[in-house]
């Protein structure tokens, strides 16, 4: 039964050579591991963070100074976010260098690029949630970038981030995207990405 389980994890279309550490460096798995760490630490931080303009910076200060192991928890969350982004970038670089984006894996390459964008947005929205001077400025930049997208930008900025860039409702929406919307999107994309690897196998170019 145990052998059957591991055969199911390593389908026949992916040989042991192709999934060895020397071929993949386990970068995709490493990125997913850091995502799990982010989910766990983020869920714990939600008990102490207050997504209100007047309370967000002070709640972060309280996490660092008053919550038991709070500084360690927040540092672990921050470091895991940066390492996940680095792992995804290195994973995409390896895919390019090995030409693993060629048929039949072109669709999975697009999914991978979407994952990279989603991870970047998660990292950026987490920076905004600090809501100090730098965080508010980052939120303003993000709001303006979305607002200036041709044709759809003005409506999209109101729907996704609110009418004004530095209001309580805008911070709440950044918080909702960071804690719910983007993690759910990332989870769905990861699931589909892993399934496509099983379905497509390795690129015929290799």
Short mmCIF file of C-alpha atoms in Angstrom, two decimals:
data_model
loop_
_atom_site.label_atom_id
_atom_site.label_comp_id
_atom_site.label_asym_id
_atom_site.label_seq_id
_atom_site.Cartn_x
_atom_site.Cartn_y
_atom_site.Cartn_z
CA UNK A 1 0.00 0.00 0.00
CA UNK A 2 2.84 2.40 0.86
CA UNK A 3 4.58 1.69 -2.46
CA UNK A 4 1.32 2.34 -4.32
CA UNK A 5 0.94 5.67 -2.55
CA UNK A 6 4.40 6.84 -3.60
CA UNK A 7 3.84 5.64 -7.17
CA UNK A 8 0.74 7.81 -7.23
CA UNK A 9 2.83 10.83 -6.12
CA UNK A 10 5.36 10.11 -8.89
CA UNK A 11 3.31 9.29 -12.01
CA UNK A 12 4.82 7.21 -14.80
CA UNK A 13 5.07 10.17 -17.19
CA UNK A 14 7.63 11.76 -14.86
CA UNK A 15 10.67 9.54 -14.51
CA UNK A 16 12.67 9.40 -11.31
CA UNK A 17 15.57 11.04 -13.16
CA UNK A 18 13.45 14.00 -14.19
CA UNK A 19 12.15 14.63 -10.68
CA UNK A 20 15.48 14.13 -8.94
CA UNK A 21 16.93 16.95 -6.85
CA UNK A 22 19.75 17.51 -9.35
CA UNK A 23 17.15 18.23 -12.05
CA UNK A 24 14.62 20.35 -10.15
CA UNK A 25 16.54 21.54 -7.05
CA UNK A 26 13.12 21.11 -5.36
CA UNK A 27 12.43 24.81 -5.99
CA UNK A 28 8.72 24.38 -6.59
CA UNK A 29 8.34 22.30 -3.45
CA UNK A 30 10.42 24.79 -1.49
CA UNK A 31 8.17 27.66 -2.59
CA UNK A 32 5.10 25.65 -1.58
CA UNK A 33 6.65 24.89 1.82
CA UNK A 34 7.15 28.60 2.48
CA UNK A 35 3.54 29.20 1.42
CA UNK A 36 2.40 26.75 4.12
CA UNK A 37 4.56 28.58 6.68
CA UNK A 38 3.00 31.86 5.57
CA UNK A 39 -0.53 30.49 5.96
CA UNK A 40 0.17 29.24 9.50
CA UNK A 41 2.03 32.33 10.71
CA UNK A 42 -0.41 34.65 8.96
CA UNK A 43 -3.38 32.94 10.62
CA UNK A 44 -1.76 33.48 14.02
CA UNK A 45 -0.95 37.12 13.26
CA UNK A 46 -4.59 37.76 12.35
CA UNK A 47 -5.48 37.43 16.04
CA UNK A 48 -3.42 40.52 16.88
CA UNK A 49 -3.41 42.76 13.79
CA UNK A 50 -6.10 45.45 13.57
CA UNK A 51 -6.84 46.52 9.94
CA UNK A 52 -7.73 50.12 10.84
CA UNK A 53 -5.69 53.19 9.82
CA UNK A 54 -5.24 54.40 13.38
CA UNK A 55 -4.57 50.97 14.85
CA UNK A 56 -2.53 49.03 12.29
CA UNK A 57 0.93 50.48 13.10
CA UNK A 58 0.35 50.25 16.87
CA UNK A 59 -0.93 46.67 16.61
CA UNK A 60 2.26 45.71 14.75
CA UNK A 61 4.29 47.39 17.49
CA UNK A 62 2.30 45.42 20.08
CA UNK A 63 3.00 42.17 18.23
CA UNK A 64 6.73 42.92 18.37
CA UNK A 65 6.80 44.03 22.00
CA UNK A 66 3.85 42.59 23.93
CA UNK A 67 2.75 39.35 22.25
CA UNK A 68 4.74 36.29 23.43
CA UNK A 69 7.09 35.28 20.60
CA UNK A 70 5.35 37.94 18.49
CA UNK A 71 8.52 39.37 17.00
CA UNK A 72 9.70 35.87 16.10
CA UNK A 73 6.33 35.08 14.52
CA UNK A 74 6.25 38.25 12.44
CA UNK A 75 9.90 37.83 11.42
CA UNK A 76 9.19 34.25 10.33
CA UNK A 77 6.23 35.47 8.30
CA UNK A 78 8.28 38.20 6.64
CA UNK A 79 11.33 36.04 5.89
CA UNK A 80 9.16 33.22 4.53
CA UNK A 81 7.45 35.67 2.17
CA UNK A 82 10.77 36.85 0.74
CA UNK A 83 12.15 33.32 0.45
CA UNK A 84 8.99 32.12 -1.30
CA UNK A 85 9.34 34.89 -3.86
CA UNK A 86 13.02 34.05 -4.40
CA UNK A 87 12.19 30.33 -4.75
CA UNK A 88 9.51 31.05 -7.36
CA UNK A 89 11.88 33.31 -9.32
CA UNK A 90 14.61 30.65 -9.27
CA UNK A 91 12.08 28.00 -10.25
CA UNK A 92 10.97 30.06 -13.26
CA UNK A 93 14.62 30.66 -14.18
CA UNK A 94 15.30 26.93 -14.13
CA UNK A 95 12.27 26.30 -16.34
CA UNK A 96 13.57 28.82 -18.86
CA UNK A 97 17.13 27.48 -18.85
CA UNK A 98 15.97 23.88 -19.30
CA UNK A 99 13.35 24.89 -21.91
CA UNK A 100 10.69 23.12 -19.88
CA UNK A 101 8.14 25.71 -21.01
CA UNK A 102 7.92 24.13 -24.48
CA UNK A 103 5.00 21.89 -25.55
CA UNK A 104 3.16 20.20 -24.03
CA UNK A 105 3.73 22.49 -21.04
CA UNK A 106 2.99 25.92 -22.47
CA UNK A 107 -0.25 26.27 -20.53
CA UNK A 108 1.53 25.33 -17.31
CA UNK A 109 4.14 28.00 -18.09
CA UNK A 110 1.34 30.57 -18.23
CA UNK A 111 0.00 29.24 -14.93
CA UNK A 112 3.49 29.57 -13.48
CA UNK A 113 3.74 33.18 -14.60
CA UNK A 114 0.36 33.85 -12.99
CA UNK A 115 1.65 32.23 -9.79
CA UNK A 116 4.68 34.55 -9.86
CA UNK A 117 2.39 37.56 -10.23
CA UNK A 118 0.16 36.37 -7.40
CA UNK A 119 3.12 35.78 -5.08
CA UNK A 120 4.42 39.28 -5.91
CA UNK A 121 1.02 40.80 -5.11
CA UNK A 122 0.92 38.91 -1.81
CA UNK A 123 4.34 40.27 -0.90
CA UNK A 124 3.37 43.80 -1.93
CA UNK A 125 0.02 43.78 -0.09
CA UNK A 126 1.76 42.57 3.06
CA UNK A 127 4.07 45.59 2.87
CA UNK A 128 1.05 47.88 2.52
CA UNK A 129 -0.55 46.42 5.66
CA UNK A 130 2.17 48.00 7.79
CA UNK A 131 0.27 51.26 7.09
CA UNK A 132 3.13 53.42 8.26
CA UNK A 133 4.42 56.19 5.98
CA UNK A 134 6.11 53.73 3.62
CA UNK A 135 3.14 51.35 3.67
CA UNK A 136 0.64 54.08 2.84
CA UNK A 137 2.89 55.32 0.04
CA UNK A 138 3.12 51.78 -1.38
CA UNK A 139 -0.68 51.49 -1.19
CA UNK A 140 -1.03 54.81 -3.02
CA UNK A 141 1.32 53.62 -5.76
CA UNK A 142 -0.59 50.34 -6.12
CA UNK A 143 -3.94 52.13 -6.20
CA UNK A 144 -2.74 54.54 -8.89
CA UNK A 145 -1.19 51.77 -10.97
CA UNK A 146 -4.48 49.88 -10.99
CA UNK A 147 -6.46 53.06 -11.63
CA UNK A 148 -4.38 53.88 -14.72
CA UNK A 149 -4.91 50.55 -16.45
CA UNK A 150 -6.51 51.41 -19.83
CA UNK A 151 -10.29 51.10 -20.07
CA UNK A 152 -10.88 49.03 -16.91
CA UNK A 153 -8.57 50.70 -14.41
CA UNK A 154 -10.90 53.30 -12.93
CA UNK A 155 -13.69 50.82 -12.24
CA UNK A 156 -11.31 48.10 -11.08
CA UNK A 157 -9.64 50.38 -8.55
CA UNK A 158 -13.02 51.27 -7.01
CA UNK A 159 -14.17 47.65 -6.91
CA UNK A 160 -10.97 46.07 -5.60
CA UNK A 161 -9.37 48.86 -3.53
CA UNK A 162 -12.03 51.50 -2.90
CA UNK A 163 -12.64 55.06 -4.09
CA UNK A 164 -9.77 56.68 -2.17
CA UNK A 165 -6.26 55.32 -1.61
CA UNK A 166 -5.82 56.05 2.13
CA UNK A 167 -9.18 55.37 3.78
CA UNK A 168 -10.20 52.73 6.31
CA UNK A 169 -12.15 50.88 3.61
CA UNK A 170 -9.09 50.77 1.36
CA UNK A 171 -6.93 49.29 4.13
CA UNK A 172 -9.64 46.75 4.89
CA UNK A 173 -9.68 45.70 1.23
CA UNK A 174 -5.90 45.35 1.14
CA UNK A 175 -6.26 43.18 4.25
CA UNK A 176 -9.00 41.05 2.68
CA UNK A 177 -6.95 40.50 -0.47
CA UNK A 178 -3.82 39.64 1.50
CA UNK A 179 -5.48 37.27 3.96
CA UNK A 180 -8.26 35.70 1.86
CA UNK A 181 -8.44 36.58 -1.82
CA UNK A 182 -4.83 36.13 -2.93
CA UNK A 183 -4.12 33.03 -0.76
CA UNK A 184 -7.23 31.32 -2.15
CA UNK A 185 -6.20 32.23 -5.69
CA UNK A 186 -2.68 30.97 -5.05
CA UNK A 187 -3.99 27.71 -3.59
CA UNK A 188 -6.17 27.10 -6.63
CA UNK A 189 -3.38 27.92 -9.06
CA UNK A 190 -0.94 25.64 -7.20
CA UNK A 191 -3.42 22.77 -7.30
CA UNK A 192 -3.96 23.20 -11.02
CA UNK A 193 -0.21 23.66 -11.61
CA UNK A 194 0.59 20.38 -9.86
CA UNK A 195 -2.16 18.58 -11.76
CA UNK A 196 -0.85 19.89 -15.10
CA UNK A 197 2.61 18.55 -14.24
CA UNK A 198 1.09 15.11 -13.73
CA UNK A 199 -0.99 15.39 -16.88
CA UNK A 200 1.61 16.85 -19.27
CA UNK A 201 4.76 15.14 -18.10
CA UNK A 202 8.15 16.65 -18.93
CA UNK A 203 8.75 18.84 -21.96
CA UNK A 204 9.45 16.95 -25.16
CA UNK A 205 12.33 19.31 -25.77
CA UNK A 206 14.43 17.62 -23.06
#
